[in-house]
Amino acid sequence: MRFPISKTKIEGLDRKFNLTDPKERELYFELKVGPEIKKLREYFKKGNTFIAYLLGKKNSGKGTYSTMFKEVVDPERIEHFSIGDMVRMVDGELRDIEKKKELIIFLERQYRGWISTKEIISALEKRNTETLLPTELILALVKREIARRKKKALFIDGFPRGLDQISYSLFFRDLIGYREDPDIFILIDVPEAVIDERIKWRRICPKCQTPRNLKLLATKEVGFDQKTTEFYLICDNPACQGARMISKEGDELGIEPIKERLKTDEKLMEKAFSLYGIPKVLLRNSVPIKEAKNYIDDYEITPEYSYEFDEKTKKVKIREQPWQVIDDERVPSYSLLPPPVVVSLIRQMVEVLSL
Ligand SMILES: [Zn+2]
């Protein structure tokens, strides 16, 4: 599925922005979508909300885009929550006697399904992370999360997860009392090659858990291990005192272990895309290199980092160039940094909400 390229280049705006710097990013959004941001803020101030279901392949950046939208537009009135985090929270509740009791009372009142509450609790307690929980249970839990966030606009990440859940999502807002407010599908189109490299080169700080990427998102300082002749990232957080960032076992395989998951995600997106009656926002992460200069500015392209060890100074030189990636239709493309994708999200939200 290929979505239209959205133009973030503005004629006459020649200033460059360093999009990794928060202050610069703020100015960037102001100059690119200032009036749209204002409209959205007004909308929220009047007490309006929405529910947006994020649909995209695993690791397509759902959390990144919606969190950035929230920070730029209105951190107080917008929330992002993922089904994954929600289930992990439930795991925590099960280990606390009081909270477990409350959860059981809640389920007895709110859950309707084909498996008993008792069976569900025991399934939750024994569950390995791969078992899919019944849709009816997820539904009850999502309902609880939404009730906890009254009067907030929500980005929901991870629901619908299977094809059967699409039909639930249709009457979902009736279940939760957001009757007047719109619900929206946000579909994210990211080439699999991008997802692959995001996983393969992922690095994490063992102390503060900050994620980075050796190829696509370097730290300010990079080290060189003379024994293994490998370069490694050094956490930027001063509290971590130069911690060497590490990779997770299995990450070197990239998308190989999640191929099936990606196929299901693709089908889910197609199904959601072809559904009438619900507004859709289409986000696209890549732009063909041939067309790039008509649509985007250079600084909006994800860079690729490469390194060189200088024997004399014993320091690592960091180089940066636009990263070229082959998209799912074999077209040489650039991948966009998150801010330009969020520019497109902001514009489309204004349209979808008729502001
Ligand atoms: Zn750290």
mmCIF file of C-alpha atoms and ligand atoms in Angstrom:
data_model
loop_
_atom_site.group_PDB
_atom_site.id
_atom_site.type_symbol
_atom_site.label_atom_id
_atom_site.label_comp_id
_atom_site.label_asym_id
_atom_site.label_seq_id
_atom_site.Cartn_x
_atom_site.Cartn_y
_atom_site.Cartn_z
ATOM 1 C CA MET A 1 0.000 0.000 0.000
ATOM 2 C CA ARG A 2 1.434 3.352 -1.050
ATOM 3 C CA PHE A 3 -0.054 6.557 0.297
ATOM 4 C CA PRO A 4 0.285 9.944 -1.404
ATOM 5 C CA ILE A 5 3.455 11.902 -0.640
ATOM 6 C CA SER A 6 2.698 14.931 1.395
ATOM 7 C CA LYS A 7 4.521 18.134 0.671
ATOM 8 C CA THR A 8 6.249 19.676 3.663
ATOM 9 C CA LYS A 9 8.485 21.997 1.662
ATOM 10 C CA ILE A 10 7.289 25.591 1.814
ATOM 11 C CA GLU A 11 8.408 27.870 -1.013
ATOM 12 C CA GLY A 12 10.394 30.788 0.336
ATOM 13 C CA LEU A 13 11.157 29.126 3.666
ATOM 14 C CA ASP A 14 14.844 28.475 3.140
ATOM 15 C CA ARG A 15 15.998 28.313 6.717
ATOM 16 C CA LYS A 16 17.397 24.962 7.842
ATOM 17 C CA PHE A 17 16.376 23.384 11.126
ATOM 18 C CA ASN A 18 18.203 20.951 13.344
ATOM 19 C CA LEU A 19 15.270 18.672 14.089
ATOM 20 C CA THR A 20 16.971 16.875 16.958
ATOM 21 C CA ASP A 21 17.066 20.107 18.957
ATOM 22 C CA PRO A 22 13.788 20.751 20.867
ATOM 23 C CA LYS A 23 13.904 24.556 20.482
ATOM 24 C CA GLU A 24 14.606 24.336 16.759
ATOM 25 C CA ARG A 25 11.840 21.776 16.377
ATOM 26 C CA GLU A 26 9.359 24.106 18.026
ATOM 27 C CA LEU A 27 10.194 26.872 15.584
ATOM 28 C CA TYR A 28 10.032 24.408 12.695
ATOM 29 C CA PHE A 29 6.464 23.422 13.598
ATOM 30 C CA GLU A 30 5.500 27.040 14.142
ATOM 31 C CA LEU A 31 6.687 28.023 10.669
ATOM 32 C CA LYS A 32 5.348 24.975 8.856
ATOM 33 C CA VAL A 33 1.973 24.428 10.529
ATOM 34 C CA GLY A 34 1.498 27.309 12.993
ATOM 35 C CA PRO A 35 -2.108 28.156 11.981
ATOM 36 C CA GLU A 36 -3.149 24.488 12.007
ATOM 37 C CA ILE A 37 -1.715 23.996 15.500
ATOM 38 C CA LYS A 38 -3.712 27.009 16.674
ATOM 39 C CA LYS A 39 -6.933 25.556 15.279
ATOM 40 C CA LEU A 40 -6.345 22.247 17.015
ATOM 41 C CA ARG A 41 -5.578 23.946 20.324
ATOM 42 C CA GLU A 42 -8.831 25.903 20.078
ATOM 43 C CA TYR A 43 -10.684 22.692 19.358
ATOM 44 C CA PHE A 44 -9.320 21.038 22.510
ATOM 45 C CA LYS A 45 -9.802 24.141 24.624
ATOM 46 C CA LYS A 46 -13.518 24.044 23.850
ATOM 47 C CA GLY A 47 -13.610 20.595 25.392
ATOM 48 C CA ASN A 48 -13.690 18.614 22.158
ATOM 49 C CA THR A 49 -11.826 15.348 21.885
ATOM 50 C CA PHE A 50 -11.359 12.470 19.477
ATOM 51 C CA ILE A 51 -10.276 8.885 19.443
ATOM 52 C CA ALA A 52 -7.663 7.946 16.906
ATOM 53 C CA TYR A 53 -6.731 4.349 16.225
ATOM 54 C CA LEU A 54 -3.139 4.032 15.056
ATOM 55 C CA LEU A 55 -2.650 1.342 12.458
ATOM 56 C CA GLY A 56 0.732 0.480 11.075
ATOM 57 C CA LYS A 57 3.242 -2.292 11.033
ATOM 58 C CA LYS A 58 5.172 -3.168 14.138
ATOM 59 C CA ASN A 59 7.949 -0.601 14.638
ATOM 60 C CA SER A 60 6.392 1.811 12.153
ATOM 61 C CA GLY A 61 6.659 4.705 14.616
ATOM 62 C CA LYS A 62 3.091 4.857 15.957
ATOM 63 C CA GLY A 63 4.204 5.884 19.428
ATOM 64 C CA THR A 64 6.763 8.361 18.128
ATOM 65 C CA TYR A 65 4.341 10.232 15.873
ATOM 66 C CA SER A 66 1.446 10.445 18.301
ATOM 67 C CA THR A 67 3.676 11.442 21.227
ATOM 68 C CA MET A 68 5.217 14.200 19.131
ATOM 69 C CA PHE A 69 1.757 15.381 18.017
ATOM 70 C CA LYS A 70 0.734 15.558 21.663
ATOM 71 C CA GLU A 71 3.833 17.507 22.690
ATOM 72 C CA VAL A 72 3.468 19.986 19.860
ATOM 73 C CA VAL A 73 -0.280 20.539 20.035
ATOM 74 C CA ASP A 74 -1.519 20.121 23.592
ATOM 75 C CA PRO A 75 0.267 17.927 26.157
ATOM 76 C CA GLU A 76 -2.538 18.438 28.697
ATOM 77 C CA ARG A 77 -5.476 17.322 26.607
ATOM 78 C CA ILE A 78 -4.044 14.560 24.481
ATOM 79 C CA GLU A 79 -2.909 11.119 25.537
ATOM 80 C CA HIS A 80 -1.319 8.186 23.838
ATOM 81 C CA PHE A 81 -1.753 4.716 25.192
ATOM 82 C CA SER A 82 -0.737 1.361 23.880
ATOM 83 C CA ILE A 83 -2.448 -1.950 24.409
ATOM 84 C CA GLY A 84 0.965 -3.451 25.153
ATOM 85 C CA ASP A 85 1.553 -1.067 28.079
ATOM 86 C CA MET A 86 -2.006 -1.657 29.249
ATOM 87 C CA VAL A 87 -1.512 -5.426 29.395
ATOM 88 C CA ARG A 88 1.803 -5.000 31.226
ATOM 89 C CA MET A 89 -0.003 -2.819 33.755
ATOM 90 C CA VAL A 90 -2.572 -5.546 34.292
ATOM 91 C CA ASP A 91 0.291 -7.974 34.925
ATOM 92 C CA GLY A 92 1.425 -5.635 37.689
ATOM 93 C CA GLU A 93 -2.062 -5.418 39.191
ATOM 94 C CA LEU A 94 -2.236 -9.195 39.415
ATOM 95 C CA ARG A 95 0.782 -9.194 41.710
ATOM 96 C CA ASP A 96 -0.898 -6.812 44.174
ATOM 97 C CA ILE A 97 -3.673 -8.409 46.255
ATOM 98 C CA GLU A 98 -5.813 -5.248 46.576
ATOM 99 C CA LYS A 99 -5.478 -4.297 42.929
ATOM 100 C CA LYS A 100 -6.191 -7.834 41.856
ATOM 101 C CA LYS A 101 -9.469 -7.752 43.797
ATOM 102 C CA GLU A 102 -10.435 -4.476 42.122
ATOM 103 C CA LEU A 103 -9.610 -5.900 38.723
ATOM 104 C CA ILE A 104 -11.820 -8.932 39.352
ATOM 105 C CA ILE A 105 -14.703 -6.707 40.470
ATOM 106 C CA PHE A 106 -14.253 -4.594 37.364
ATOM 107 C CA LEU A 107 -14.203 -7.615 35.067
ATOM 108 C CA GLU A 108 -17.272 -9.091 36.710
ATOM 109 C CA ARG A 109 -19.146 -5.889 35.967
ATOM 110 C CA GLN A 110 -17.765 -4.942 32.585
ATOM 111 C CA TYR A 111 -16.540 -8.022 30.831
ATOM 112 C CA ARG A 112 -18.753 -10.171 28.660
ATOM 113 C CA GLY A 113 -17.209 -13.018 26.749
ATOM 114 C CA TRP A 114 -16.941 -16.733 26.215
ATOM 115 C CA ILE A 115 -14.257 -17.431 28.781
ATOM 116 C CA SER A 116 -15.005 -17.031 32.501
ATOM 117 C CA THR A 117 -13.382 -14.283 34.551
ATOM 118 C CA LYS A 118 -11.631 -16.969 36.594
ATOM 119 C CA GLU A 119 -10.128 -18.578 33.518
ATOM 120 C CA ILE A 120 -9.078 -15.192 32.246
ATOM 121 C CA ILE A 121 -7.256 -14.305 35.438
ATOM 122 C CA SER A 122 -5.411 -17.591 35.437
ATOM 123 C CA ALA A 123 -4.611 -17.228 31.739
ATOM 124 C CA LEU A 124 -3.249 -13.749 32.447
ATOM 125 C CA GLU A 125 -1.118 -15.039 35.277
ATOM 126 C CA LYS A 126 0.392 -17.894 33.278
ATOM 127 C CA ARG A 127 0.549 -16.124 30.007
ATOM 128 C CA ASN A 128 3.667 -15.880 27.977
ATOM 129 C CA THR A 129 3.785 -12.617 26.054
ATOM 130 C CA GLU A 130 2.927 -14.214 22.722
ATOM 131 C CA THR A 131 -0.522 -15.553 23.607
ATOM 132 C CA LEU A 132 -3.264 -13.383 22.239
ATOM 133 C CA LEU A 133 -5.770 -12.336 24.855
ATOM 134 C CA PRO A 134 -9.449 -12.648 23.910
ATOM 135 C CA THR A 135 -10.852 -9.604 22.139
ATOM 136 C CA GLU A 136 -13.677 -9.239 24.656
ATOM 137 C CA LEU A 137 -11.150 -8.890 27.456
ATOM 138 C CA ILE A 138 -9.063 -6.322 25.578
ATOM 139 C CA LEU A 139 -12.266 -4.430 24.885
ATOM 140 C CA ALA A 140 -13.238 -4.297 28.568
ATOM 141 C CA LEU A 141 -9.751 -3.162 29.548
ATOM 142 C CA VAL A 142 -9.593 -0.474 26.865
ATOM 143 C CA LYS A 143 -12.952 0.762 28.079
ATOM 144 C CA ARG A 144 -11.517 1.089 31.576
ATOM 145 C CA GLU A 145 -8.513 3.043 30.296
ATOM 146 C CA ILE A 146 -10.747 5.395 28.346
ATOM 147 C CA ALA A 147 -12.967 5.994 31.370
ATOM 148 C CA ARG A 148 -9.825 6.906 33.317
ATOM 149 C CA ARG A 149 -9.003 9.535 30.695
ATOM 150 C CA LYS A 150 -12.267 11.382 30.454
ATOM 151 C CA LYS A 151 -12.181 14.572 28.401
ATOM 152 C CA LYS A 152 -8.942 13.662 26.728
ATOM 153 C CA ALA A 153 -8.253 13.064 23.082
ATOM 154 C CA LEU A 154 -6.728 9.639 22.699
ATOM 155 C CA PHE A 155 -4.327 7.934 20.381
ATOM 156 C CA ILE A 156 -4.806 4.216 20.814
ATOM 157 C CA ASP A 157 -1.893 2.085 19.718
ATOM 158 C CA GLY A 158 -2.392 -1.640 19.205
ATOM 159 C CA PHE A 159 -6.132 -1.860 18.727
ATOM 160 C CA PRO A 160 -7.624 -3.203 16.520
ATOM 161 C CA ARG A 161 -4.926 -5.871 16.458
ATOM 162 C CA GLY A 162 -6.603 -8.677 14.525
ATOM 163 C CA LEU A 163 -9.028 -8.670 11.625
ATOM 164 C CA ASP A 164 -11.952 -9.604 13.894
ATOM 165 C CA GLN A 165 -11.284 -6.548 16.040
ATOM 166 C CA ILE A 166 -11.892 -4.119 13.168
ATOM 167 C CA SER A 167 -15.627 -4.660 13.464
ATOM 168 C CA TYR A 168 -15.482 -4.020 17.199
ATOM 169 C CA SER A 169 -13.705 -0.762 16.658
ATOM 170 C CA LEU A 170 -16.696 0.476 14.668
ATOM 171 C CA PHE A 171 -19.103 0.647 17.543
ATOM 172 C CA PHE A 172 -16.408 1.225 20.034
ATOM 173 C CA ARG A 173 -17.055 4.864 20.621
ATOM 174 C CA ASP A 174 -20.668 4.135 21.455
ATOM 175 C CA LEU A 175 -19.438 1.848 24.179
ATOM 176 C CA ILE A 176 -17.364 4.567 25.731
ATOM 177 C CA GLY A 177 -19.621 7.555 25.649
ATOM 178 C CA TYR A 178 -17.717 9.603 23.091
ATOM 179 C CA ARG A 179 -20.873 9.712 21.032
ATOM 180 C CA GLU A 180 -20.468 13.159 19.562
ATOM 181 C CA ASP A 181 -16.767 13.082 19.014
ATOM 182 C CA PRO A 182 -15.181 11.665 15.919
ATOM 183 C CA ASP A 183 -13.112 8.555 15.722
ATOM 184 C CA ILE A 184 -10.376 8.342 13.166
ATOM 185 C CA PHE A 185 -8.083 5.755 11.642
ATOM 186 C CA ILE A 186 -4.486 6.825 11.289
ATOM 187 C CA LEU A 187 -2.694 4.572 8.827
ATOM 188 C CA ILE A 188 1.080 4.579 8.645
ATOM 189 C CA ASP A 189 2.969 3.467 5.574
ATOM 190 C CA VAL A 190 6.605 2.580 6.235
ATOM 191 C CA PRO A 191 8.808 0.477 3.936
ATOM 192 C CA GLU A 192 9.826 -2.834 5.499
ATOM 193 C CA ALA A 193 13.473 -2.037 4.775
ATOM 194 C CA VAL A 194 13.148 0.891 7.196
ATOM 195 C CA ILE A 195 11.661 -1.315 9.910
ATOM 196 C CA ASP A 196 14.397 -3.875 9.296
ATOM 197 C CA GLU A 197 17.239 -1.413 9.793
ATOM 198 C CA ARG A 198 15.538 0.183 12.787
ATOM 199 C CA ILE A 199 15.621 -3.190 14.521
ATOM 200 C CA LYS A 200 19.035 -4.360 13.301
ATOM 201 C CA TRP A 201 20.953 -1.320 14.480
ATOM 202 C CA ARG A 202 18.904 -0.606 17.595
ATOM 203 C CA ARG A 203 20.995 0.164 20.666
ATOM 204 C CA ILE A 204 19.858 0.787 24.199
ATOM 205 C CA CYS A 205 21.481 2.307 27.279
ATOM 206 C CA PRO A 206 21.789 -0.380 29.957
ATOM 207 C CA LYS A 207 21.360 2.282 32.670
ATOM 208 C CA CYS A 208 18.578 4.637 31.518
ATOM 209 C CA GLN A 209 17.075 2.492 28.714
ATOM 210 C CA THR A 210 17.247 5.331 26.168
ATOM 211 C CA PRO A 211 16.993 3.862 22.669
ATOM 212 C CA ARG A 212 19.263 4.950 19.818
ATOM 213 C CA ASN A 213 20.361 3.492 16.535
ATOM 214 C CA LEU A 214 23.965 2.945 15.472
ATOM 215 C CA LYS A 215 23.115 3.596 11.839
ATOM 216 C CA LEU A 216 20.204 6.033 11.994
ATOM 217 C CA LEU A 217 20.251 7.893 15.290
ATOM 218 C CA ALA A 218 23.717 8.334 16.732
ATOM 219 C CA THR A 219 24.714 9.805 20.068
ATOM 220 C CA LYS A 220 27.014 12.811 20.370
ATOM 221 C CA GLU A 221 29.953 10.588 21.200
ATOM 222 C CA VAL A 222 30.859 7.266 19.710
ATOM 223 C CA GLY A 223 33.465 4.810 20.934
ATOM 224 C CA PHE A 224 35.633 2.270 19.175
ATOM 225 C CA ASP A 225 36.399 -1.145 20.620
ATOM 226 C CA GLN A 226 39.893 -2.009 19.401
ATOM 227 C CA LYS A 227 39.531 -5.685 20.286
ATOM 228 C CA THR A 228 36.358 -6.338 18.291
ATOM 229 C CA THR A 229 36.933 -3.387 15.913
ATOM 230 C CA GLU A 230 33.337 -2.348 16.539
ATOM 231 C CA PHE A 231 31.950 1.124 16.986
ATOM 232 C CA TYR A 232 29.542 1.706 19.823
ATOM 233 C CA LEU A 233 27.268 4.519 20.981
ATOM 234 C CA ILE A 234 27.851 6.300 24.284
ATOM 235 C CA CYS A 235 24.746 7.405 26.153
ATOM 236 C CA ASP A 236 24.210 11.204 26.061
ATOM 237 C CA ASN A 237 22.628 11.234 29.503
ATOM 238 C CA PRO A 238 25.217 12.732 31.920
ATOM 239 C CA ALA A 239 23.790 10.587 34.730
ATOM 240 C CA CYS A 240 24.894 7.456 32.861
ATOM 241 C CA GLN A 241 28.569 8.525 32.947
ATOM 242 C CA GLY A 242 29.519 7.387 29.490
ATOM 243 C CA ALA A 243 27.640 4.094 29.487
ATOM 244 C CA ARG A 244 28.231 1.965 26.399
ATOM 245 C CA MET A 245 24.953 1.289 24.650
ATOM 246 C CA ILE A 246 24.183 -2.314 23.821
ATOM 247 C CA SER A 247 22.054 -4.324 21.412
ATOM 248 C CA LYS A 248 19.353 -6.780 22.388
ATOM 249 C CA GLU A 249 19.830 -10.414 21.495
ATOM 250 C CA GLY A 250 17.932 -11.238 18.325
ATOM 251 C CA ASP A 251 17.830 -7.679 17.033
ATOM 252 C CA GLU A 252 20.534 -8.522 14.496
ATOM 253 C CA LEU A 253 17.929 -10.652 12.694
ATOM 254 C CA GLY A 254 15.891 -7.560 11.822
ATOM 255 C CA ILE A 255 12.341 -8.247 10.615
ATOM 256 C CA GLU A 256 13.001 -11.956 9.998
ATOM 257 C CA PRO A 257 11.293 -13.195 13.221
ATOM 258 C CA ILE A 258 8.291 -10.855 12.794
ATOM 259 C CA LYS A 259 7.540 -11.480 9.108
ATOM 260 C CA GLU A 260 4.174 -13.102 9.863
ATOM 261 C CA ARG A 261 3.209 -10.272 12.187
ATOM 262 C CA LEU A 262 4.037 -7.744 9.464
ATOM 263 C CA LYS A 263 1.821 -9.619 7.002
ATOM 264 C CA THR A 264 -1.112 -9.498 9.412
ATOM 265 C CA ASP A 265 -0.480 -5.803 10.029
ATOM 266 C CA GLU A 266 -0.522 -5.191 6.287
ATOM 267 C CA LYS A 267 -3.870 -6.990 5.909
ATOM 268 C CA LEU A 268 -5.263 -5.080 8.838
ATOM 269 C CA MET A 269 -4.279 -1.792 7.217
ATOM 270 C CA GLU A 270 -5.829 -2.796 3.907
ATOM 271 C CA LYS A 271 -9.056 -3.714 5.641
ATOM 272 C CA ALA A 272 -9.115 -0.459 7.583
ATOM 273 C CA PHE A 273 -8.258 1.504 4.459
ATOM 274 C CA SER A 274 -11.179 0.094 2.502
ATOM 275 C CA LEU A 275 -13.692 0.786 5.243
ATOM 276 C CA TYR A 276 -16.255 3.497 4.528
ATOM 277 C CA GLY A 277 -17.675 5.907 7.051
ATOM 278 C CA ILE A 278 -14.643 6.545 9.196
ATOM 279 C CA PRO A 279 -12.251 9.370 8.362
ATOM 280 C CA LYS A 280 -8.696 8.352 7.623
ATOM 281 C CA VAL A 281 -5.368 10.027 7.976
ATOM 282 C CA LEU A 282 -2.670 8.598 5.713
ATOM 283 C CA LEU A 283 0.919 9.009 6.791
ATOM 284 C CA ARG A 284 3.833 8.101 4.621
ATOM 285 C CA ASN A 285 7.381 7.715 5.850
ATOM 286 C CA SER A 286 9.263 7.563 2.542
ATOM 287 C CA VAL A 287 9.690 9.722 -0.550
ATOM 288 C CA PRO A 288 11.238 8.543 -3.836
ATOM 289 C CA ILE A 289 14.659 10.138 -4.249
ATOM 290 C CA LYS A 290 13.719 11.374 -7.738
ATOM 291 C CA GLU A 291 10.810 13.415 -6.428
ATOM 292 C CA ALA A 292 12.263 14.430 -3.083
ATOM 293 C CA LYS A 293 13.319 17.957 -3.897
ATOM 294 C CA ASN A 294 9.795 18.962 -4.929
ATOM 295 C CA TYR A 295 8.258 17.752 -1.714
ATOM 296 C CA ILE A 296 10.656 17.933 1.194
ATOM 297 C CA ASP A 297 13.635 19.838 2.570
ATOM 298 C CA ASP A 298 17.015 18.131 2.942
ATOM 299 C CA TYR A 299 17.083 18.412 6.707
ATOM 300 C CA GLU A 300 13.840 16.393 6.897
ATOM 301 C CA ILE A 301 15.570 13.275 5.581
ATOM 302 C CA THR A 302 16.740 10.581 8.004
ATOM 303 C CA PRO A 303 20.539 10.601 7.925
ATOM 304 C CA GLU A 304 22.784 7.599 7.846
ATOM 305 C CA TYR A 305 25.765 7.700 10.173
ATOM 306 C CA SER A 306 29.127 6.171 9.462
ATOM 307 C CA TYR A 307 32.259 6.190 11.589
ATOM 308 C CA GLU A 308 35.988 6.270 11.296
ATOM 309 C CA PHE A 309 38.587 5.735 13.987
ATOM 310 C CA ASP A 310 41.463 8.186 13.975
ATOM 311 C CA GLU A 311 44.566 6.330 15.187
ATOM 312 C CA LYS A 312 46.411 9.551 16.004
ATOM 313 C CA THR A 313 43.847 11.300 18.171
ATOM 314 C CA LYS A 314 42.202 8.033 19.314
ATOM 315 C CA LYS A 315 38.848 9.594 18.537
ATOM 316 C CA VAL A 316 35.916 8.509 16.385
ATOM 317 C CA LYS A 317 34.863 10.735 13.519
ATOM 318 C CA ILE A 318 31.129 10.735 12.829
ATOM 319 C CA ARG A 319 29.896 11.231 9.269
ATOM 320 C CA GLU A 320 26.377 11.955 8.145
ATOM 321 C CA GLN A 321 24.710 11.573 4.757
ATOM 322 C CA PRO A 322 21.108 11.181 3.537
ATOM 323 C CA TRP A 323 20.083 7.571 4.031
ATOM 324 C CA GLN A 324 18.924 5.801 0.897
ATOM 325 C CA VAL A 325 16.501 2.943 1.237
ATOM 326 C CA ILE A 326 14.656 0.710 -1.232
ATOM 327 C CA ASP A 327 10.921 0.864 -0.570
ATOM 328 C CA ASP A 328 8.464 -2.059 -0.850
ATOM 329 C CA GLU A 329 8.009 -1.381 -4.563
ATOM 330 C CA ARG A 330 11.768 -1.376 -5.185
ATOM 331 C CA VAL A 331 11.922 2.405 -5.575
ATOM 332 C CA PRO A 332 15.065 4.089 -4.174
ATOM 333 C CA SER A 333 13.738 6.420 -1.496
ATOM 334 C CA TYR A 334 14.523 8.627 1.445
ATOM 335 C CA SER A 335 13.011 7.972 4.825
ATOM 336 C CA LEU A 336 11.605 10.977 6.689
ATOM 337 C CA LEU A 337 12.512 12.022 10.211
ATOM 338 C CA PRO A 338 9.489 12.077 12.559
ATOM 339 C CA PRO A 339 8.806 15.880 12.495
ATOM 340 C CA PRO A 340 7.816 16.106 8.785
ATOM 341 C CA VAL A 341 5.492 13.113 9.214
ATOM 342 C CA VAL A 342 3.919 14.894 12.186
ATOM 343 C CA VAL A 343 3.507 18.040 10.048
ATOM 344 C CA SER A 344 1.420 15.928 7.697
ATOM 345 C CA LEU A 345 -0.487 14.428 10.640
ATOM 346 C CA ILE A 346 -1.326 17.888 11.991
ATOM 347 C CA ARG A 347 -2.570 19.102 8.603
ATOM 348 C CA GLN A 348 -4.700 16.043 8.007
ATOM 349 C CA MET A 349 -6.202 16.155 11.499
ATOM 350 C CA VAL A 350 -7.343 19.719 10.842
ATOM 351 C CA GLU A 351 -8.991 18.517 7.639
ATOM 352 C CA VAL A 352 -10.588 15.436 9.126
ATOM 353 C CA LEU A 353 -11.994 17.432 12.043
ATOM 354 C CA SER A 354 -13.192 20.150 9.603
ATOM 355 C CA LEU A 355 -11.477 22.950 11.519
HETATM 356 ZN ZN ZN B 1 21.763 6.205 29.650
#
